[in-house]
Coordinates of C-alpha atoms in Angstrom, one line a residue:
X162 CA -34.9 202.1 -38.8
X163 CA -31.6 200.3 -37.9
X164 CA -30.2 199.5 -34.5
X165 CA -28.2 202.8 -34.2
X166 CA -31.4 204.7 -35.1
X167 CA -33.3 202.8 -32.4
X168 CA -30.7 203.8 -29.8
X169 CA -30.8 207.4 -31.0
X170 CA -34.6 207.5 -30.8
X171 CA -34.3 206.3 -27.1
X172 CA -31.7 209.0 -26.3
X173 CA -33.8 211.7 -28.0
X174 CA -37.1 211.0 -26.2
X175 CA -38.0 214.1 -24.3
X176 CA -41.7 213.7 -23.6
X177 CA -44.0 210.8 -23.0
X178 CA -47.7 210.7 -22.2
X179 CA -48.9 208.2 -19.6
X180 CA -52.6 207.5 -19.9
X181 CA -54.1 206.1 -16.7
X182 CA -53.3 207.5 -13.3
X183 CA -53.7 204.4 -11.2
X184 CA -50.9 202.5 -9.4
X185 CA -49.2 201.5 -12.6
X186 CA -49.5 204.9 -14.3
X187 CA -48.2 206.6 -11.3
X188 CA -45.2 204.3 -11.1
X189 CA -44.3 204.7 -14.8
X190 CA -44.6 208.5 -14.4
X191 CA -42.3 208.4 -11.4
X192 CA -39.7 206.3 -13.2
X193 CA -39.7 208.4 -16.3
X194 CA -39.7 211.8 -14.5
X195 CA -36.7 210.6 -12.4
X196 CA -35.0 209.5 -15.5
X197 CA -35.1 212.9 -17.1
X198 CA -38.2 212.6 -19.3
X199 CA -41.1 215.0 -19.2
X200 CA -44.3 213.1 -18.4
X201 CA -47.7 214.2 -19.4
X202 CA -50.2 212.5 -17.1
X203 CA -53.7 211.9 -18.4
X204 CA -56.9 210.2 -17.3
X205 CA -60.6 210.5 -17.9
X206 CA -60.9 211.3 -14.2
X207 CA -59.3 214.7 -13.5
X208 CA -59.2 214.0 -9.8
X209 CA -57.1 210.9 -10.5
X210 CA -54.6 213.0 -12.4
X211 CA -54.3 215.5 -9.6
X212 CA -53.9 212.7 -7.0
X213 CA -51.3 211.0 -9.1
X214 CA -49.2 214.1 -9.4
X215 CA -49.4 214.6 -5.6
X216 CA -48.6 211.0 -5.0
X217 CA -45.5 211.0 -7.2
X218 CA -44.3 214.3 -5.8
X219 CA -44.6 212.8 -2.3
X220 CA -42.6 209.8 -3.3
X221 CA -39.8 212.1 -4.5
X222 CA -39.9 213.9 -1.1
X223 CA -39.7 210.6 0.7
X224 CA -36.6 209.6 -1.3
X225 CA -35.0 212.9 -0.4
X226 CA -35.8 212.3 3.3
X227 CA -34.2 208.8 3.1
X228 CA -31.1 210.2 1.4
X229 CA -31.7 208.3 -1.8
X230 CA -32.3 211.3 -4.0
X231 CA -30.8 214.8 -4.0
X232 CA -33.3 217.6 -3.3
X233 CA -32.3 219.4 -6.5
X234 CA -32.9 216.2 -8.5
X235 CA -36.3 215.7 -6.8
X236 CA -37.3 219.3 -7.6
X237 CA -36.3 218.8 -11.3
X238 CA -38.3 215.6 -11.5
X239 CA -41.4 217.2 -10.0
X240 CA -41.1 220.0 -12.7
X241 CA -41.2 217.3 -15.4
X242 CA -44.6 216.1 -14.2
X243 CA -47.3 217.7 -16.3
X244 CA -51.0 217.0 -15.6
X245 CA -52.8 217.4 -19.0
X246 CA -56.2 216.0 -18.1
X247 CA -58.0 214.2 -21.0
X248 CA -56.1 211.4 -22.7
X249 CA -56.5 213.0 -26.2
X250 CA -55.3 216.5 -25.3
X251 CA -53.0 217.4 -28.2
X252 CA -50.0 215.1 -28.3
X253 CA -47.7 216.9 -30.7
X254 CA -44.6 216.9 -28.4
X255 CA -44.8 213.2 -27.4
X256 CA -42.5 210.7 -28.8
X257 CA -44.2 207.9 -26.9
X258 CA -47.6 207.2 -25.4
X259 CA -47.9 204.5 -22.7
X260 CA -51.4 203.2 -21.9
X261 CA -52.0 202.0 -18.4
X262 CA -55.8 201.7 -18.2
X263 CA -57.8 198.7 -16.9
X264 CA -57.4 195.3 -18.4
X265 CA -60.3 195.3 -20.9
X266 CA -59.8 194.6 -24.6
X267 CA -62.6 196.8 -25.8
X268 CA -61.4 199.8 -23.7
X269 CA -57.8 199.5 -24.9
X270 CA -58.8 199.1 -28.5
X271 CA -61.1 202.1 -28.4
X272 CA -58.3 204.2 -26.8
X273 CA -55.6 203.2 -29.3
X274 CA -57.9 203.8 -32.2
X275 CA -58.5 207.3 -31.0
X276 CA -54.8 207.8 -30.2
X277 CA -53.9 206.8 -33.7
X278 CA -55.9 209.6 -35.1
X279 CA -54.7 212.2 -32.5
X280 CA -51.0 211.4 -32.6
X281 CA -48.4 212.3 -35.2
X282 CA -47.6 209.2 -37.3
X283 CA -44.1 209.0 -35.8
X284 CA -45.3 208.7 -32.2
X285 CA -44.8 205.2 -30.8
X286 CA -47.7 203.6 -29.0
X287 CA -47.2 201.2 -26.1
X288 CA -49.6 199.2 -23.9
X289 CA -48.8 198.2 -20.4
X290 CA -51.2 195.2 -20.6
X291 CA -50.2 192.3 -18.3
X292 CA -52.3 189.7 -20.0
X293 CA -54.0 190.7 -23.2
X294 CA -52.5 189.9 -26.6
X295 CA -50.6 192.9 -28.0
X296 CA -51.5 191.7 -31.5
X297 CA -55.2 191.6 -30.7
X298 CA -55.1 195.1 -29.2
X299 CA -53.3 196.4 -32.3
X300 CA -55.7 194.8 -34.7
X301 CA -58.0 197.8 -34.2
X302 CA -55.4 200.1 -35.7
X303 CA -55.0 201.1 -39.3
X304 CA -51.3 200.9 -38.7
X305 CA -50.6 198.2 -36.1
X306 CA -46.8 198.5 -36.8
X307 CA -46.5 201.4 -34.3
X308 CA -47.9 199.5 -31.3
X309 CA -45.9 197.3 -28.9
X310 CA -46.3 196.0 -25.4
X311 CA -44.3 197.6 -22.6
X312 CA -45.2 195.7 -19.5
X313 CA -43.9 197.2 -16.2
X314 CA -44.3 195.4 -12.9
X315 CA -45.8 196.8 -9.7
X316 CA -44.3 198.7 -7.9
X317 CA -42.7 200.1 -11.0
X318 CA -39.8 202.1 -9.3
X319 CA -38.7 199.0 -7.4
X320 CA -39.4 196.2 -9.9
X321 CA -36.5 196.7 -12.4
X322 CA -37.9 194.3 -15.0
X323 CA -39.8 195.5 -18.0
X324 CA -41.2 193.1 -20.7
X325 CA -40.9 194.5 -24.2
X326 CA -43.5 192.6 -26.3
X327 CA -43.7 193.0 -30.1
X328 CA -47.0 192.2 -31.7
X329 CA -47.2 190.2 -34.9
X330 CA -47.1 193.4 -37.0
X331 CA -44.9 195.6 -34.7
X332 CA -42.2 197.4 -36.7
X333 CA -38.9 195.7 -36.2
X334 CA -37.1 198.7 -34.8
X335 CA -39.6 199.5 -32.1
X336 CA -38.7 196.7 -29.6
X337 CA -35.1 197.7 -29.7
X338 CA -35.9 201.3 -29.3
X339 CA -38.2 200.7 -26.3
X340 CA -35.6 198.4 -24.7
X341 CA -33.0 201.2 -25.1
X342 CA -35.4 203.6 -23.4
X343 CA -36.0 201.2 -20.6
X344 CA -32.3 200.9 -20.0
X345 CA -32.0 204.7 -20.1
X346 CA -34.5 204.9 -17.3
X347 CA -32.4 202.5 -15.2
X348 CA -34.5 199.4 -15.6
X349 CA -33.8 196.0 -17.3
X350 CA -35.7 195.1 -20.5
X351 CA -36.3 191.6 -21.8
X352 CA -37.9 190.6 -25.1
X353 CA -41.0 188.7 -24.3
X354 CA -43.3 186.8 -26.7
X355 CA -46.9 187.9 -27.5
X356 CA -48.0 184.6 -26.1
X357 CA -50.2 183.7 -23.0
X358 CA -48.4 184.9 -19.9
X359 CA -45.8 186.7 -21.9
X360 CA -42.5 185.6 -20.3
X361 CA -42.7 186.0 -16.5
X362 CA -46.1 184.6 -15.9
X363 CA -45.4 181.7 -18.3
X364 CA -42.1 180.8 -16.6
X365 CA -43.8 181.2 -13.1
X366 CA -46.2 178.4 -13.8
X367 CA -43.4 175.9 -13.1
X368 CA -43.4 176.5 -9.4
X369 CA -47.0 177.0 -8.5
X370 CA -48.6 174.3 -10.7
X371 CA -46.3 171.6 -9.4
X372 CA -46.8 172.8 -5.8
X373 CA -50.5 172.5 -6.2
X374 CA -50.1 169.0 -7.8
X375 CA -48.1 167.9 -4.8
X376 CA -50.8 169.3 -2.5
X377 CA -53.5 167.4 -4.5
X378 CA -51.6 164.2 -3.9
X379 CA -51.5 164.8 -0.2
X380 CA -47.7 164.5 -0.3
X381 CA -47.0 167.5 1.9
X382 CA -48.7 170.3 3.8
X383 CA -48.6 173.9 2.6
X384 CA -46.2 175.0 5.3
X385 CA -43.8 172.1 4.5
X386 CA -43.9 173.0 0.8
X387 CA -43.0 176.6 1.7
X388 CA -40.3 175.7 4.1
X389 CA -38.6 173.3 1.7
X390 CA -38.9 175.9 -1.1
X391 CA -37.3 178.6 1.0
X392 CA -34.6 176.6 2.9
X393 CA -33.6 174.0 0.2
X394 CA -34.2 175.9 -3.0
X395 CA -33.5 179.4 -1.6
X396 CA -36.7 181.1 -2.8
X397 CA -37.7 184.2 -1.0
X398 CA -41.3 183.0 -0.7
X399 CA -42.7 179.5 -0.9
X400 CA -45.4 178.7 -3.5
X401 CA -48.3 178.7 -1.1
X402 CA -47.4 182.0 0.6
X403 CA -46.9 183.4 -2.8
X404 CA -50.3 182.3 -3.9
X405 CA -51.8 183.8 -0.7
X406 CA -50.0 187.1 -1.5
X407 CA -51.2 187.4 -5.1
X408 CA -54.6 186.1 -4.3
X409 CA -56.2 182.9 -5.6
X410 CA -58.7 185.0 -7.5
X411 CA -55.8 186.4 -9.5
X412 CA -53.5 183.4 -9.7
X413 CA -55.9 180.6 -10.6
X414 CA -57.4 182.5 -13.6
X415 CA -53.9 183.2 -14.8
X416 CA -53.0 179.5 -14.5
X417 CA -56.1 178.6 -16.5
X418 CA -55.5 181.3 -19.1
X419 CA -51.9 180.3 -19.7
X420 CA -52.8 176.6 -19.9
X421 CA -55.7 177.1 -22.3
X422 CA -53.7 179.6 -24.3
X423 CA -51.1 176.9 -25.0
X424 CA -53.9 174.4 -25.9
X425 CA -53.8 172.5 -22.6
X426 CA -50.1 171.8 -22.5
X427 CA -49.7 169.3 -19.6
X428 CA -46.7 171.1 -18.1
X429 CA -48.8 174.1 -17.4
X430 CA -51.9 172.3 -16.2
X431 CA -53.7 174.0 -13.2
X432 CA -55.0 172.1 -10.2
X433 CA -58.4 171.3 -8.9
X434 CA -57.0 172.5 -5.5
X435 CA -56.7 176.0 -6.9
X436 CA -60.2 176.0 -8.3
X437 CA -61.7 174.6 -5.1
X438 CA -60.0 177.2 -2.9
X439 CA -61.1 180.0 -5.3
X440 CA -64.7 178.9 -5.1
X441 CA -64.5 178.6 -1.3
X442 CA -63.3 182.2 -1.0
X443 CA -59.9 181.1 0.4
X444 CA -58.2 183.8 -1.6
X445 CA -55.2 184.4 0.7
X446 CA -54.0 187.5 2.6
X447 CA -56.7 189.8 1.2
X448 CA -59.5 187.5 2.6
X449 CA -57.7 186.8 5.9
X450 CA -57.6 183.1 5.0
X451 CA -55.9 181.0 2.3
X452 CA -53.3 178.4 2.8
X453 CA -52.6 180.3 6.1
X454 CA -54.7 182.4 8.4
X455 CA -53.9 186.1 8.5
X456 CA -54.6 188.4 11.5
X457 CA -54.3 192.1 10.8
X458 CA -52.4 191.1 7.6
X459 CA -49.8 189.0 9.5
X460 CA -49.4 185.4 8.5
X461 CA -49.9 182.8 11.3
X462 CA -47.5 180.0 10.4
X463 CA -47.7 176.7 12.3
X464 CA -44.8 175.8 14.5
X465 CA -42.2 173.2 13.3
X466 CA -43.3 169.6 14.0
X467 CA -42.0 168.5 17.4
X468 CA -39.3 165.8 17.6
X469 CA -40.6 162.7 19.5
X470 CA -39.0 162.7 22.9
X471 CA -39.6 159.0 23.4
X472 CA -38.0 157.9 20.1
X473 CA -35.5 155.1 20.5
X474 CA -31.9 156.0 19.7
X475 CA -30.9 153.5 17.0
X476 CA -27.9 153.3 14.6
X477 CA -28.2 154.6 11.1
X478 CA -27.0 153.0 7.9
X479 CA -26.9 155.0 4.7
X480 CA -27.4 153.3 1.3
X481 CA -24.5 153.8 -1.1
X482 CA -25.8 154.3 -4.6
X483 CA -23.9 152.9 -7.4
X484 CA -22.2 155.4 -9.8
X485 CA -24.4 156.0 -12.8
X486 CA -27.3 154.2 -11.2
X487 CA -30.6 156.0 -11.8
X488 CA -31.9 157.6 -8.7
X489 CA -28.5 157.4 -6.9
X490 CA -26.5 160.1 -5.2
X491 CA -23.2 158.3 -4.4
X492 CA -21.6 161.1 -2.5
X493 CA -24.5 161.5 -0.1
X494 CA -23.5 158.6 2.1
X495 CA -20.3 160.4 3.2
X496 CA -21.9 163.9 3.5
X497 CA -25.0 162.8 5.4
X498 CA -23.0 160.3 7.4
X499 CA -20.5 162.9 8.6
X500 CA -23.4 165.3 9.5
X501 CA -25.1 162.6 11.6
X502 CA -21.8 161.5 13.2
X503 CA -21.1 165.1 14.3
X504 CA -24.4 165.0 16.2
X505 CA -23.3 161.8 18.1
X506 CA -25.6 159.6 16.0
X507 CA -24.1 156.1 15.5
X508 CA -23.5 155.6 11.8
X509 CA -22.9 152.1 10.6
X510 CA -20.2 151.6 7.9
X511 CA -20.7 148.0 6.9
X512 CA -21.9 146.7 3.5
X513 CA -25.3 146.0 5.0
X514 CA -27.4 147.4 7.8
X515 CA -27.6 145.6 11.2
X516 CA -31.0 144.3 12.3
X517 CA -31.6 147.4 14.5
X518 CA -30.3 150.0 12.1
X519 CA -32.5 152.7 10.5
X520 CA -31.8 152.7 6.8
X521 CA -31.6 156.0 4.9
X522 CA -31.6 156.3 1.1
X523 CA -30.9 159.5 -0.8
X524 CA -32.6 159.2 -4.2
X525 CA -32.9 161.5 -7.2
X526 CA -36.1 161.1 -9.2
X527 CA -37.3 157.9 -7.4
X528 CA -39.3 157.0 -4.4
X529 CA -37.3 155.8 -1.4
X530 CA -39.5 152.7 -1.1
X531 CA -38.6 151.7 -4.6
X532 CA -34.9 152.1 -3.9
X533 CA -35.4 149.9 -0.8
X534 CA -37.1 147.1 -2.8
X535 CA -34.6 147.2 -5.7
X536 CA -31.6 147.2 -3.3
X537 CA -33.0 144.4 -1.1
X538 CA -33.1 146.7 2.0
X539 CA -35.5 146.2 4.9
X540 CA -38.5 148.2 3.6
X541 CA -40.0 148.7 7.1
X542 CA -36.9 150.4 8.3
X543 CA -36.0 152.4 5.2
X544 CA -36.8 156.1 4.7
X545 CA -35.6 158.7 2.2
X546 CA -33.7 161.9 2.7
X547 CA -33.6 164.4 -0.2
X548 CA -29.9 165.0 -1.2
X549 CA -30.7 168.2 -3.2
X550 CA -29.0 171.1 -1.5
X551 CA -26.3 169.0 0.1
X552 CA -28.1 168.7 3.6
X553 CA -26.8 172.1 4.5
X554 CA -30.2 173.7 5.5
X555 CA -33.4 171.8 5.9
X556 CA -33.7 168.0 5.8
X557 CA -36.7 166.4 4.1
X558 CA -37.6 162.9 5.4
X559 CA -39.8 160.9 3.1
X560 CA -42.1 158.2 4.6
X561 CA -43.7 155.4 2.5
X562 CA -46.7 153.4 3.8
X563 CA -44.7 150.3 4.8
X564 CA -42.4 152.2 7.2
X565 CA -42.6 151.0 10.8
X566 CA -43.8 153.9 13.0
X567 CA -41.2 153.4 15.7
X568 CA -38.4 153.2 13.1
X569 CA -39.7 156.3 11.5
X570 CA -39.7 158.2 14.8
X571 CA -36.1 157.1 15.4
X572 CA -35.1 158.4 12.0
X573 CA -36.8 161.7 12.6
X574 CA -35.0 162.0 16.0
X575 CA -31.6 161.2 14.4
X576 CA -32.0 163.8 11.7
X577 CA -33.2 166.4 14.2
X578 CA -30.1 165.8 16.3
X579 CA -28.1 167.5 13.6
X580 CA -29.7 170.8 14.5
X581 CA -31.2 171.1 11.1
X582 CA -35.0 171.6 10.8
X583 CA -36.7 168.5 9.4
X584 CA -39.8 168.4 7.2
X585 CA -41.7 165.1 7.2
X586 CA -43.5 164.4 3.9
X587 CA -44.9 161.4 2.1
X588 CA -42.4 159.4 0.0
X589 CA -43.5 160.3 -3.5
X590 CA -42.3 159.7 -7.1
X591 CA -39.5 162.2 -6.3
X592 CA -38.6 164.3 -3.2
X593 CA -40.5 167.6 -3.0
X594 CA -37.7 170.0 -3.7
X595 CA -36.6 168.0 -6.7
X596 CA -40.1 168.1 -8.1
X597 CA -40.4 171.8 -7.7
X598 CA -37.0 172.5 -9.2
X599 CA -37.4 170.1 -12.1
X600 CA -40.7 171.7 -13.0
X601 CA -39.2 175.2 -12.9
X602 CA -36.4 174.2 -15.2
X603 CA -38.5 172.2 -17.5
X604 CA -41.1 174.9 -18.1
X605 CA -38.3 177.4 -18.9
X606 CA -36.7 174.9 -21.2
X607 CA -40.1 174.6 -23.0
X608 CA -40.1 178.4 -23.5
X609 CA -36.6 178.2 -25.0
X610 CA -37.6 175.1 -27.1
X611 CA -40.4 177.0 -28.7
X612 CA -38.1 179.9 -29.4
X613 CA -40.5 182.2 -27.4
X614 CA -37.5 184.0 -25.8
X615 CA -33.8 183.9 -25.6
X616 CA -32.2 181.9 -22.8
X617 CA -30.6 185.1 -21.3
X618 CA -34.0 186.9 -21.3
X619 CA -35.7 183.9 -19.7
X620 CA -33.2 183.9 -16.8
X621 CA -33.2 187.7 -16.4
X622 CA -37.0 187.8 -16.4
X623 CA -37.3 185.1 -13.7
X624 CA -34.5 186.5 -11.5
X625 CA -35.9 190.0 -11.5
X626 CA -39.6 189.4 -12.0
X627 CA -40.0 186.4 -9.7
X628 CA -37.1 186.9 -7.3
X629 CA -35.6 183.4 -7.8
X630 CA -32.0 183.0 -6.6
X631 CA -31.0 181.9 -10.2
X632 CA -32.6 182.0 -13.6
X633 CA -34.2 178.6 -14.3
X634 CA -31.8 177.7 -17.1
X635 CA -28.8 178.8 -15.0
X636 CA -30.3 176.7 -12.2
X637 CA -30.5 173.7 -14.4
X638 CA -26.9 174.1 -15.4
X639 CA -25.9 174.5 -11.7
X640 CA -27.6 171.3 -10.6
X641 CA -26.8 169.5 -13.9
X642 CA -29.0 169.0 -16.9
X643 CA -28.5 165.3 -16.5
X644 CA -29.7 165.4 -12.9
X645 CA -32.8 167.4 -13.9
X646 CA -33.5 165.0 -16.7
X647 CA -33.2 162.0 -14.4
X648 CA -35.7 163.6 -12.0
X649 CA -38.2 164.2 -14.8
X650 CA -37.8 160.8 -16.4
X651 CA -38.3 159.2 -13.0
X652 CA -41.5 161.3 -12.4
X653 CA -42.8 160.5 -15.9
X654 CA -42.2 156.8 -15.4
X655 CA -43.5 156.7 -11.9
X656 CA -46.7 158.7 -12.5
X657 CA -47.4 158.3 -16.2
X658 CA -48.4 161.9 -16.2
X659 CA -47.3 163.9 -19.4
X660 CA -46.8 167.0 -17.3
X661 CA -43.3 165.6 -16.6
X662 CA -42.4 165.1 -20.2
X663 CA -38.8 166.4 -20.5
X664 CA -38.4 169.3 -22.9
X665 CA -36.5 168.6 -26.1
X666 CA -34.3 171.6 -25.2
X667 CA -33.3 169.7 -22.0
X668 CA -32.9 166.2 -23.4
X669 CA -30.9 167.4 -26.4
X670 CA -28.5 169.6 -24.4
X671 CA -28.1 167.0 -21.7
X672 CA -27.2 164.4 -24.4
X673 CA -24.8 166.7 -26.2
X674 CA -23.1 168.1 -23.1
X675 CA -24.3 171.6 -23.9
X676 CA -25.4 174.2 -21.3
X677 CA -29.1 175.0 -21.1
X678 CA -28.2 178.7 -21.1
X679 CA -26.8 178.7 -24.7
X680 CA -28.5 178.5 -28.0
X681 CA -25.9 176.5 -29.7
X682 CA -25.4 176.4 -33.5
X683 CA -28.5 176.9 -35.6
X684 CA -29.1 176.2 -39.3
X685 CA -29.1 179.9 -40.1
X686 CA -25.6 180.3 -38.6
X687 CA -24.2 178.3 -41.6
X688 CA -25.7 180.6 -44.2
X689 CA -24.9 184.0 -42.7

């Protein structure tokens, strides 16, 4: 079947069967019925089918009450819901069957083997698995070419992303046909690989694994990680509150599964912190305790650290990085200096700091202490301020072990005078926000490097599936591939940890001046 036929198949779909009447099955049924498709709901538990129809009908009524759906449209959608009971009730009218039963390989294989015998040969079969290999599920079929993954996200009506996952033997036209159907229903499809974590869960490892690595080093507290991620990077949720929301009993096994599935790729390595918290029962919101304490489901977040009232007011001198120098941000001196001056902080302009001045450095991919030593600055009075984000929101102050306590308190007071919230963290191999961002971008570049997904699909999946303000490759282009590469090379050199090995996709495109979001010219392009 060619592309046009795939599009025609999607337009002609009139009836689908959804097997499994739990949260995912209900959501898929609601989406399809609202999109003009008749939905046959089936489950081995008849009460579950009845409850699902009532639930979906109530959701349509709620949309009408909120003015988001016309009453006539809701009535028509309800009429398209058909409870059929048993999963194998004759399926002659169904163009598509979507399985949404529990995540168990044997259960899914047994169901599809029975469906293969019960369905007409032209009926397409789809699994909503979130973690099991589509190819392995299809291996139980006499004709695995008719099976593909169709992974919706919960809650289905609100989460617009759908991963379309071809197995190794899926017929070539089926992914295009399913993608066209998803678009018909008003959602956004992305082609995802039949690989551990598919696309969203794979790309999502960049944030949480690096956050846990930072915690394992004692470089920052969970609340500081979250505030930096929200305020500097613009994420809706920080990594620790995200882990609390999903539950460590869910998140840590996913991390281990993706890591082992890619044969212990260092970029995806889980953390001992996650395993320890899982074993301690610190699962997050569902347990009332995780990185935060929860009372009646509400997170108790610690207050911002107080600014020392007795800190001595001292002048500030800001290091001017040399253009092209590794770890330098030359424009930061003017930007940060103007911000401090506007808060009546004395900013020295000379070529060297006075004996009383607090020294601030603004490194990319390098510890502030290392910058101080290399530049011959007074180490005991030198602290780092992360330049990522342009100092517009939260300021991150890095403290190395040689900092004089009184000087550090003066630096904190000077930054707080700007009215910006300040997070105080340990001066590490790179500032916290830079580490999180570089990991997000590098993991996504690794996905593109392995040709697991197209750059546009990677960015769409992360924006819609994870709620990031930009897709990771778009984000890398926004910050600059060269900057991300500098951060990773600094981390790799400073730690010796292969988790920071820059992706070939990143290094090659940074060297050639190409965007991370484009594929560039491939060998096959010359022979087409």
